[in-house]
Tab-separated table of C-alpha atoms in Angstrom:
chain	number	residue	atom	x	y	z
A	224	MET	CA	0.000	0.000	0.000
A	225	ALA	CA	2.793	2.383	0.930
A	226	GLU	CA	4.427	1.675	-2.419
A	227	LEU	CA	1.217	2.619	-4.292
A	228	VAL	CA	0.999	5.866	-2.356
A	229	TRP	CA	4.610	6.606	-3.221
A	230	LEU	CA	4.036	5.820	-6.918
A	231	ASN	CA	0.949	8.009	-6.963
A	232	ALA	CA	2.899	10.869	-5.408
A	233	GLU	CA	5.685	10.433	-7.962
A	234	LEU	CA	3.173	10.392	-10.824
A	235	THR	CA	1.469	13.512	-9.508
A	236	GLN	CA	4.822	15.261	-9.206
A	237	SER	CA	5.790	14.186	-12.740
A	238	HIS	CA	2.555	15.646	-14.115
A	239	ALA	CA	3.207	18.863	-12.224
A	240	ASP	CA	6.782	19.054	-13.536
A	241	LEU	CA	5.591	18.399	-17.096
A	242	LYS	CA	2.939	21.107	-16.797
A	243	ALA	CA	5.532	23.548	-15.437
A	244	SER	CA	7.898	22.690	-18.302
A	245	LYS	CA	5.151	23.297	-20.855
A	246	GLU	CA	4.320	26.623	-19.248
A	247	GLU	CA	7.981	27.652	-19.240
A	248	LEU	CA	8.323	26.639	-22.898
A	249	GLN	CA	5.187	28.584	-23.812
A	250	ALA	CA	6.499	31.601	-21.910
A	251	ALA	CA	9.731	31.394	-23.925
A	252	PHE	CA	7.694	31.203	-27.161
A	253	ASP	CA	5.616	34.198	-26.111
A	254	ALA	CA	8.714	36.224	-25.252
A	255	ALA	CA	10.160	35.475	-28.673
A	256	GLU	CA	6.771	36.148	-30.304
A	257	MET	CA	6.756	32.588	-31.606
A	258	GLY	CA	3.574	30.592	-31.969
A	259	SER	CA	3.173	26.843	-31.583
A	260	CYS	CA	0.772	24.445	-33.234
A	261	SER	CA	-0.085	20.742	-33.307
A	262	LEU	CA	-1.862	19.632	-36.493
A	263	ASP	CA	-3.713	16.301	-36.700
A	264	ILE	CA	-2.796	14.926	-40.135
A	265	LYS	CA	-5.973	12.878	-40.476
A	266	THR	CA	-8.582	15.472	-39.443
A	267	LEU	CA	-6.513	18.592	-40.319
A	268	LYS	CA	-7.655	20.117	-37.035
A	269	ALA	CA	-5.116	22.184	-35.143
A	270	GLU	CA	-4.386	23.083	-31.565
A	271	MET	CA	-2.803	26.528	-31.667
A	272	SER	CA	-1.237	28.876	-29.180
A	273	ARG	CA	-2.641	32.375	-28.812
A	274	GLU	CA	0.463	33.857	-30.427
A	275	TYR	CA	0.049	31.644	-33.519
A	276	ARG	CA	-3.557	32.807	-33.865
A	277	ASN	CA	-2.505	36.430	-33.432
A	278	HIS	CA	0.070	36.170	-36.219
A	279	TYR	CA	-2.552	35.045	-38.733
A	280	GLY	CA	-5.577	36.935	-37.440
A	281	LEU	CA	-7.385	33.701	-36.545
A	282	PRO	CA	-10.089	33.540	-33.827
A	283	LEU	CA	-8.476	33.560	-30.387
A	284	THR	CA	-10.828	30.816	-29.181
A	285	GLY	CA	-12.557	27.871	-30.790
A	286	GLU	CA	-11.562	25.187	-33.249
A	287	ILE	CA	-9.030	25.868	-36.009
A	288	ASN	CA	-8.498	23.753	-39.114
A	289	TRP	CA	-5.852	23.766	-41.837
A	290	HIS	CA	-8.087	25.499	-44.393
A	291	MET	CA	-8.536	28.455	-42.044
A	292	VAL	CA	-4.756	28.770	-41.868
A	293	THR	CA	-4.229	28.642	-45.639
A	294	ASP	CA	-6.888	31.320	-46.130
A	295	ALA	CA	-4.276	33.748	-44.785
A	296	VAL	CA	-1.541	32.524	-47.151
A	297	GLU	CA	-1.144	34.593	-50.307
A	298	PRO	CA	-2.802	32.682	-53.196
A	299	GLN	CA	0.337	32.154	-55.280
A	300	TYR	CA	2.026	30.410	-52.320
A	301	ARG	CA	-0.811	28.125	-51.216
A	302	GLU	CA	0.117	25.286	-53.565
A	303	GLU	CA	3.682	25.217	-52.209
A	304	VAL	CA	2.464	25.334	-48.587
A	305	ASN	CA	0.081	22.416	-49.214
A	306	ARG	CA	2.870	20.502	-50.969
A	307	VAL	CA	5.086	20.815	-47.874
A	308	LEU	CA	2.220	19.506	-45.708
A	309	ALA	CA	1.650	16.567	-48.082
A	310	GLN	CA	5.356	15.654	-47.978
A	311	SER	CA	5.250	15.587	-44.199
A	312	ALA	CA	1.975	13.634	-44.051
A	313	GLN	CA	3.081	10.984	-46.549
A	314	HIS	CA	6.780	10.613	-45.841
A	315	GLY	CA	7.331	12.133	-42.403
A	316	ALA	CA	9.539	14.879	-43.847
A	317	PRO	CA	10.365	17.741	-41.450
A	318	VAL	CA	8.678	21.074	-42.084
A	319	ASP	CA	10.622	24.226	-42.908
A	320	SER	CA	8.614	26.660	-44.991
A	321	THR	CA	8.681	30.435	-45.469
A	322	TYR	CA	5.814	32.249	-47.143
A	323	PRO	CA	3.877	35.540	-47.076
A	324	ILE	CA	0.459	35.932	-45.480
A	325	ARG	CA	-2.196	38.604	-45.247
A	326	HIS	CA	-3.427	39.067	-41.709
A	327	LEU	CA	-7.061	37.964	-41.811
A	328	ILE	CA	-8.225	41.000	-39.823
A	329	SER	CA	-5.862	43.893	-40.621
A	330	GLY	CA	-4.751	42.797	-44.087
A	331	GLU	CA	-1.129	43.474	-43.113
A	332	ARG	CA	1.392	41.568	-45.243
A	333	LYS	CA	3.900	39.514	-43.268
A	334	TRP	CA	6.439	36.800	-43.967
A	335	MET	CA	6.155	33.753	-41.750
A	336	ARG	CA	8.544	30.863	-41.226
A	337	VAL	CA	7.141	27.548	-39.978
A	338	VAL	CA	9.501	24.882	-38.639
A	339	GLY	CA	8.272	21.551	-37.339
A	340	LYS	CA	8.622	17.803	-37.127
A	341	VAL	CA	6.294	14.868	-37.607
A	342	ARG	CA	5.097	12.700	-34.750
A	343	LYS	CA	4.454	9.091	-35.713
A	344	SER	CA	2.217	6.381	-34.315
A	345	LYS	CA	3.549	3.103	-32.888
A	346	ASP	CA	3.239	1.687	-36.408
A	347	GLY	CA	5.527	4.382	-37.802
A	348	ILE	CA	2.698	6.203	-39.590
A	349	PRO	CA	2.778	10.038	-39.511
A	350	LYS	CA	0.119	11.087	-37.029
A	351	SER	CA	0.562	14.788	-36.335
A	352	ILE	CA	2.873	17.704	-36.988
A	353	TYR	CA	4.203	19.872	-34.183
A	354	ALA	CA	5.480	23.219	-35.442
A	355	VAL	CA	6.497	26.673	-34.340
A	356	VAL	CA	5.905	29.827	-36.367
A	357	MET	CA	7.826	33.096	-36.317
A	358	ASP	CA	7.506	36.441	-38.079
A	359	VAL	CA	10.530	36.845	-40.385
A	360	SER	CA	9.305	39.946	-42.243
A	361	ARG	CA	12.299	42.007	-41.201
A	362	GLN	CA	14.787	39.374	-42.340
A	363	MET	CA	13.012	39.033	-45.689
A	364	GLU	CA	13.022	42.813	-46.165
A	365	GLU	CA	16.773	42.840	-45.508
A	366	GLU	CA	17.266	39.995	-47.984
A	367	ASN	CA	15.241	41.832	-50.623
A	368	ARG	CA	17.212	45.006	-50.001
A	369	LYS	CA	20.460	43.088	-50.408
A	370	ASN	CA	19.318	41.628	-53.739
A	371	GLU	CA	18.101	45.028	-54.947
A	372	PHE	CA	21.379	46.564	-53.795
A	373	ILE	CA	23.455	44.050	-55.760
A	374	SER	CA	21.291	44.664	-58.815
A	375	MET	CA	21.656	48.429	-58.452
A	376	ILE	CA	25.441	48.223	-58.040
A	377	SER	CA	25.687	46.138	-61.213
A	378	HIS	CA	23.564	48.631	-63.140
A	379	GLU	CA	25.297	51.759	-61.804
A	380	LEU	CA	28.822	50.461	-62.443
A	381	LYS	CA	27.908	49.238	-65.912
A	382	THR	CA	27.329	52.778	-67.213
A	383	PRO	CA	30.836	54.186	-66.606
A	384	LEU	CA	32.414	50.874	-67.589
A	385	THR	CA	30.588	51.000	-70.929
A	386	SER	CA	31.818	54.562	-71.481
A	387	ILE	CA	35.393	53.632	-70.592
A	388	GLY	CA	35.198	50.649	-72.939
A	389	GLY	CA	33.978	52.866	-75.775
A	390	PHE	CA	36.676	55.497	-75.240
A	391	THR	CA	39.354	52.788	-75.043
A	392	GLN	CA	38.200	51.283	-78.345
A	393	ILE	CA	38.507	54.702	-79.966
A	394	LEU	CA	42.063	55.077	-78.652
A	395	VAL	CA	43.041	51.595	-79.868
A	396	HIS	CA	41.490	52.210	-83.286
A	397	LYS	CA	43.335	55.518	-83.685
A	398	ALA	CA	46.628	54.020	-82.503
A	399	LEU	CA	46.387	51.060	-84.879
A	400	ASN	CA	45.679	53.390	-87.776
A	401	GLY	CA	48.635	55.610	-86.962
A	402	ALA	CA	46.549	58.637	-86.098
A	403	ASN	CA	48.729	61.598	-85.210
A	404	GLU	CA	46.486	63.614	-82.918
A	405	ASP	CA	46.057	64.704	-79.334
A	406	PHE	CA	44.545	61.886	-77.266
A	407	ALA	CA	44.319	64.032	-74.123
A	408	PRO	CA	40.566	64.871	-74.449
A	409	ILE	CA	39.638	61.186	-74.631
A	410	CYS	CA	41.955	60.355	-71.744
A	411	ARG	CA	40.333	63.083	-69.640
A	412	LYS	CA	36.919	61.567	-70.373
A	413	ILE	CA	38.208	58.183	-69.228
A	414	GLN	CA	39.573	59.815	-66.061
A	415	ARG	CA	36.175	61.374	-65.317
A	416	GLN	CA	34.428	58.031	-65.693
A	417	LEU	CA	36.989	56.356	-63.449
A	418	GLY	CA	36.429	59.105	-60.885
A	419	LYS	CA	32.694	58.483	-61.095
A	420	MET	CA	33.253	54.760	-60.445
A	421	ALA	CA	35.555	55.515	-57.516
A	422	ARG	CA	32.909	57.712	-55.899
A	423	MET	CA	30.249	55.052	-56.411
A	424	ILE	CA	32.414	52.357	-54.853
A	425	GLU	CA	33.326	54.627	-51.945
A	426	GLY	CA	29.626	55.321	-51.410
A	427	PHE	CA	28.820	51.618	-51.385
A	428	LEU	CA	31.626	50.974	-48.901
A	429	ASP	CA	30.318	53.794	-46.715
A	430	ILE	CA	27.081	51.882	-46.240
A	431	SER	CA	28.998	49.039	-44.612
A	432	ARG	CA	31.126	51.413	-42.552
A	433	LEU	CA	28.093	53.315	-41.322
A	434	GLU	CA	26.451	50.031	-40.364
A	435	PHE	CA	29.286	49.338	-37.931
A	436	GLY	CA	30.059	52.941	-36.978
A	437	LYS	CA	33.450	52.856	-38.690
A	438	THR	CA	33.124	55.809	-41.060
A	439	MET	CA	36.095	58.130	-40.586
A	440	ILE	CA	36.711	61.642	-41.828
A	441	LYS	CA	40.128	63.126	-42.534
A	442	LYS	CA	40.038	66.853	-42.024
A	443	ALA	CA	42.464	69.248	-43.673
A	444	GLU	CA	42.283	72.879	-44.706
A	445	PHE	CA	41.341	73.508	-48.343
A	446	ASP	CA	39.609	76.070	-50.509
A	447	PHE	CA	35.990	75.067	-51.076
A	448	ALA	CA	35.933	77.258	-54.209
A	449	LEU	CA	38.317	74.793	-55.908
A	450	LEU	CA	36.105	71.819	-55.054
A	451	PHE	CA	33.105	73.774	-56.312
A	452	GLU	CA	34.895	74.555	-59.584
A	453	ASP	CA	35.824	70.878	-60.076
A	454	CYS	CA	32.170	69.883	-59.709
A	455	LYS	CA	31.145	72.660	-62.087
A	456	GLN	CA	33.565	71.477	-64.766
A	457	GLU	CA	32.573	67.834	-64.383
A	458	PHE	CA	28.812	68.356	-64.537
A	459	ASN	CA	29.019	70.936	-67.333
A	460	ASN	CA	31.098	68.501	-69.391
A	461	GLU	CA	28.872	65.492	-68.761
A	462	ILE	CA	25.301	66.807	-68.423
A	463	GLN	CA	23.431	68.151	-71.432
A	464	THR	CA	19.920	67.317	-70.210
A	465	HIS	CA	19.674	70.146	-67.650
A	466	HIS	CA	20.849	73.725	-67.248
A	467	ILE	CA	23.051	73.724	-64.150
A	468	ASN	CA	23.932	77.149	-62.781
A	469	PHE	CA	26.891	77.339	-60.402
A	470	ASN	CA	27.213	80.483	-58.273
A	471	GLY	CA	29.799	80.989	-55.543
A	472	ILE	CA	31.396	83.806	-53.575
A	473	GLY	CA	35.029	83.014	-54.279
A	474	SER	CA	37.636	81.606	-51.916
A	475	VAL	CA	36.413	80.024	-48.676
A	476	ILE	CA	38.956	78.128	-46.578
A	477	ILE	CA	37.443	75.339	-44.500
A	478	ASP	CA	38.795	72.547	-42.325
A	479	ALA	CA	36.979	69.426	-43.535
A	480	ASP	CA	37.249	66.142	-45.419
A	481	ARG	CA	37.405	67.263	-49.051
A	482	ASP	CA	36.526	63.892	-50.584
A	483	ARG	CA	33.515	63.416	-48.319
A	484	LEU	CA	32.144	66.897	-48.999
A	485	GLU	CA	32.622	66.344	-52.713
A	486	MET	CA	30.552	63.175	-52.366
A	487	VAL	CA	27.776	65.123	-50.610
A	488	LEU	CA	27.694	67.799	-53.312
A	489	HIS	CA	27.748	65.172	-56.070
A	490	ASN	CA	24.857	63.299	-54.460
A	491	LEU	CA	22.709	66.401	-54.136
A	492	ILE	CA	23.331	67.559	-57.718
A	493	SER	CA	22.808	64.044	-59.103
A	494	ASN	CA	19.508	63.779	-57.206
A	495	ALA	CA	18.403	67.142	-58.577
A	496	ILE	CA	19.093	65.884	-62.098
A	497	LYS	CA	17.350	62.583	-61.442
A	498	TYR	CA	14.166	64.064	-59.965
A	499	SER	CA	13.600	67.079	-62.213
A	500	PRO	CA	12.339	67.279	-65.819
A	501	MET	CA	14.747	67.419	-68.752
A	502	GLY	CA	15.569	70.932	-69.857
A	503	SER	CA	14.870	72.425	-66.421
A	504	ALA	CA	17.296	74.567	-64.442
A	505	ILE	CA	19.259	73.516	-61.360
A	506	ASP	CA	20.894	76.159	-59.161
A	507	VAL	CA	23.965	75.281	-57.098
A	508	SER	CA	25.409	77.931	-54.811
A	509	TYR	CA	27.407	78.553	-51.656
A	510	GLN	CA	27.828	81.429	-49.231
A	511	LEU	CA	28.836	82.181	-45.654
A	512	ALA	CA	26.299	82.369	-42.829
A	513	ASP	CA	27.123	82.710	-39.129
A	514	ALA	CA	30.708	81.444	-39.497
A	515	LYS	CA	29.469	78.451	-41.451
A	516	LEU	CA	29.671	77.386	-45.066
A	517	MET	CA	26.154	77.070	-46.479
A	518	VAL	CA	25.671	75.148	-49.738
A	519	SER	CA	22.352	74.884	-51.580
A	520	VAL	CA	21.075	72.830	-54.517
A	521	ARG	CA	17.709	73.807	-55.937
A	522	ASP	CA	15.779	71.957	-58.663
A	523	ARG	CA	12.492	72.472	-60.524
A	524	GLY	CA	11.132	68.973	-59.991
A	525	MET	CA	8.028	67.696	-58.208
A	526	GLY	CA	9.106	68.787	-54.755
A	527	ILE	CA	8.828	66.946	-51.450
A	528	LEU	CA	5.696	65.407	-49.975
A	529	GLU	CA	5.166	67.280	-46.720
A	530	TYR	CA	4.550	64.162	-44.627
A	531	GLU	CA	7.808	62.620	-45.914
A	532	ARG	CA	10.051	65.569	-45.050
A	533	ASP	CA	11.225	64.093	-41.730
A	534	LYS	CA	12.001	60.740	-43.372
A	535	LEU	CA	14.167	61.981	-46.268
A	536	PHE	CA	17.494	61.319	-44.558
A	537	ARG	CA	16.652	57.920	-43.121
A	538	ARG	CA	18.430	54.840	-44.358
A	539	TYR	CA	16.648	53.044	-47.245
A	540	PHE	CA	13.859	55.627	-47.402
A	541	ARG	CA	12.128	55.787	-50.788
A	542	SER	CA	9.365	58.292	-51.499
A	543	GLN	CA	5.855	56.954	-52.100
A	544	ASN	CA	5.223	59.737	-54.632
A	545	GLN	CA	3.758	57.906	-57.633
A	546	ARG	CA	5.244	60.498	-59.972
A	547	ILE	CA	8.760	59.246	-59.232
A	548	HIS	CA	8.162	55.526	-58.663
A	549	THR	CA	10.055	54.682	-61.884
A	550	VAL	CA	13.204	56.539	-60.783
A	551	ALA	CA	15.930	54.057	-59.861
A	552	GLY	CA	17.442	54.300	-56.411
A	553	PHE	CA	18.057	52.520	-53.148
A	554	GLY	CA	17.384	55.175	-50.533
A	555	ILE	CA	20.940	55.547	-49.218
A	556	GLY	CA	22.349	58.690	-50.889
A	557	LEU	CA	20.731	61.268	-48.602
A	558	PHE	CA	21.349	59.077	-45.571
A	559	ILE	CA	25.086	59.002	-46.366
A	560	CYS	CA	25.068	62.784	-46.905
A	561	ALA	CA	23.451	63.348	-43.517
A	562	GLU	CA	25.944	61.048	-41.766
A	563	ILE	CA	28.974	62.715	-43.393
A	564	LEU	CA	27.695	66.136	-42.337
A	565	ARG	CA	26.966	64.880	-38.818
A	566	LEU	CA	30.620	63.808	-38.545
A	567	HIS	CA	31.527	67.391	-39.507
A	568	ASN	CA	29.173	68.797	-36.825
A	569	GLY	CA	27.078	70.065	-39.703
A	570	GLU	CA	23.438	69.793	-40.709
A	571	ILE	CA	21.288	69.242	-43.778
A	572	GLY	CA	17.675	70.050	-44.580
A	573	ALA	CA	15.192	70.289	-47.427
A	574	GLU	CA	12.255	72.500	-48.275
A	575	ASN	CA	9.805	73.204	-51.065
A	576	ILE	CA	9.805	76.593	-52.745
A	577	PRO	CA	6.440	78.313	-52.003
A	578	GLY	CA	4.514	79.026	-55.186
A	579	GLU	CA	7.197	77.474	-57.405
A	580	PRO	CA	8.052	73.952	-58.542
A	581	GLY	CA	10.920	72.027	-57.059
A	582	ALA	CA	12.813	71.568	-53.825
A	583	LYS	CA	15.884	73.071	-52.228
A	584	PHE	CA	18.453	71.070	-50.269
A	585	THR	CA	20.833	73.010	-48.024
A	586	PHE	CA	23.711	71.895	-45.850
A	587	LYS	CA	25.885	73.828	-43.420
A	588	ILE	CA	29.216	73.017	-41.805
A	589	PRO	CA	31.502	75.042	-39.520
A	590	LEU	CA	34.501	76.632	-41.229
A	591	CYS	CA	36.853	75.010	-38.746
C-alpha cells in the first residue's frame, strides 16, 4: 500500500513538472513572439497557441483547421504550402517553410517561417505535426534590399564601364591606324568616368562602414571654391539634359574632409538631375552664414511630400510619390550625406519653394 501511495505521489509530481515545463516553454515562445501548433494529419484540425492565432488573425478561441490557416496565405504560395504539408503527411519529412500571409483581420502583409517535425504512431505512420511559427518579415526585407542593392550596383557600375570601354576602343582604333592627334581629351573623359566609379564604390563601402560605426573623416584645410569649380567642370562637361547654374562667392577656406564633402555635393546635384524634368534649371550655390559654409542645390522637380520631409534622410527611405516611382534608387544617398555632415558637426535640410516647382536642399558646416 505504501508503495502505491509513493508511486501516486511520484506520478502527480511528474505531471506537475511536465505542466511547469510546458508553461515555461510557452512563456519562452511568447517572449520570442513565436507561436506553436499541433496539427492532426488525419482530421486537419489544429491546436494553436494564442500567439500563432494572433500572427494570422485567426479567432483567439474555438476550433481551427488547416483550411482556415491557408486562407491567410497569399494565393500564389498556397500550392507550395500544401505541398510541404503533403510531404510531411506521406513521408514524415520535417517542415521548414517560409511564405507571405495577409493578416485575416488587418490585411497586413507579413512573412512567416514555420519549422516543425512529424510525430508518428507506434506503427511508424505520420500522425501529427508539431510546429512553431515566427515572423521573419524584417529578415526578408533585408534579404530583398540586399538583392536590390546588388542589382543596383551592377547597373550603376555598368554605365561608366561602358563609357570607358567605348573610349578605349577609340584610342586603340586611332593608334592602330597611326593617327597623329592629341589623345588628351579622350583620356580626360576616361579619367572622369573612373572618378565616377571611384565615388560610387566609396559610397557603397560607406554603407557598410556606417552600419558598424566605422566611417572616418580626414580633415584638412582647403579652398571650397576649388572643389566647387571641379564639380562645375565635371557636370558641365557630362550633363546636357539640364541647365546647371553654379554660383559661388570666391575663396572660402574650411577645415573638412574634401573627398567626403565632394561626395555630398555630387549626391545632391545628381539627385536634382534625377528628380527634375529634362531641360529644367538647377541652381547650385554657396555662401557664408554665421561662421558656417552654407551650400544649396535647388531643382524644378516635383518637390517633397510634406509628410515625408522628416524621413528623407533615413536609411533606405524611398518616397511613395507615384510620380517618381520609376526613378531608380536605393534610398541611401541622402542618408550618407546626412551622416557625413553629422561627422563634420554640420546639418542638412530640405524644403519646397512656395509658389514654385521644385525643392531646395541646403547643408551647413563650420569653417573650422
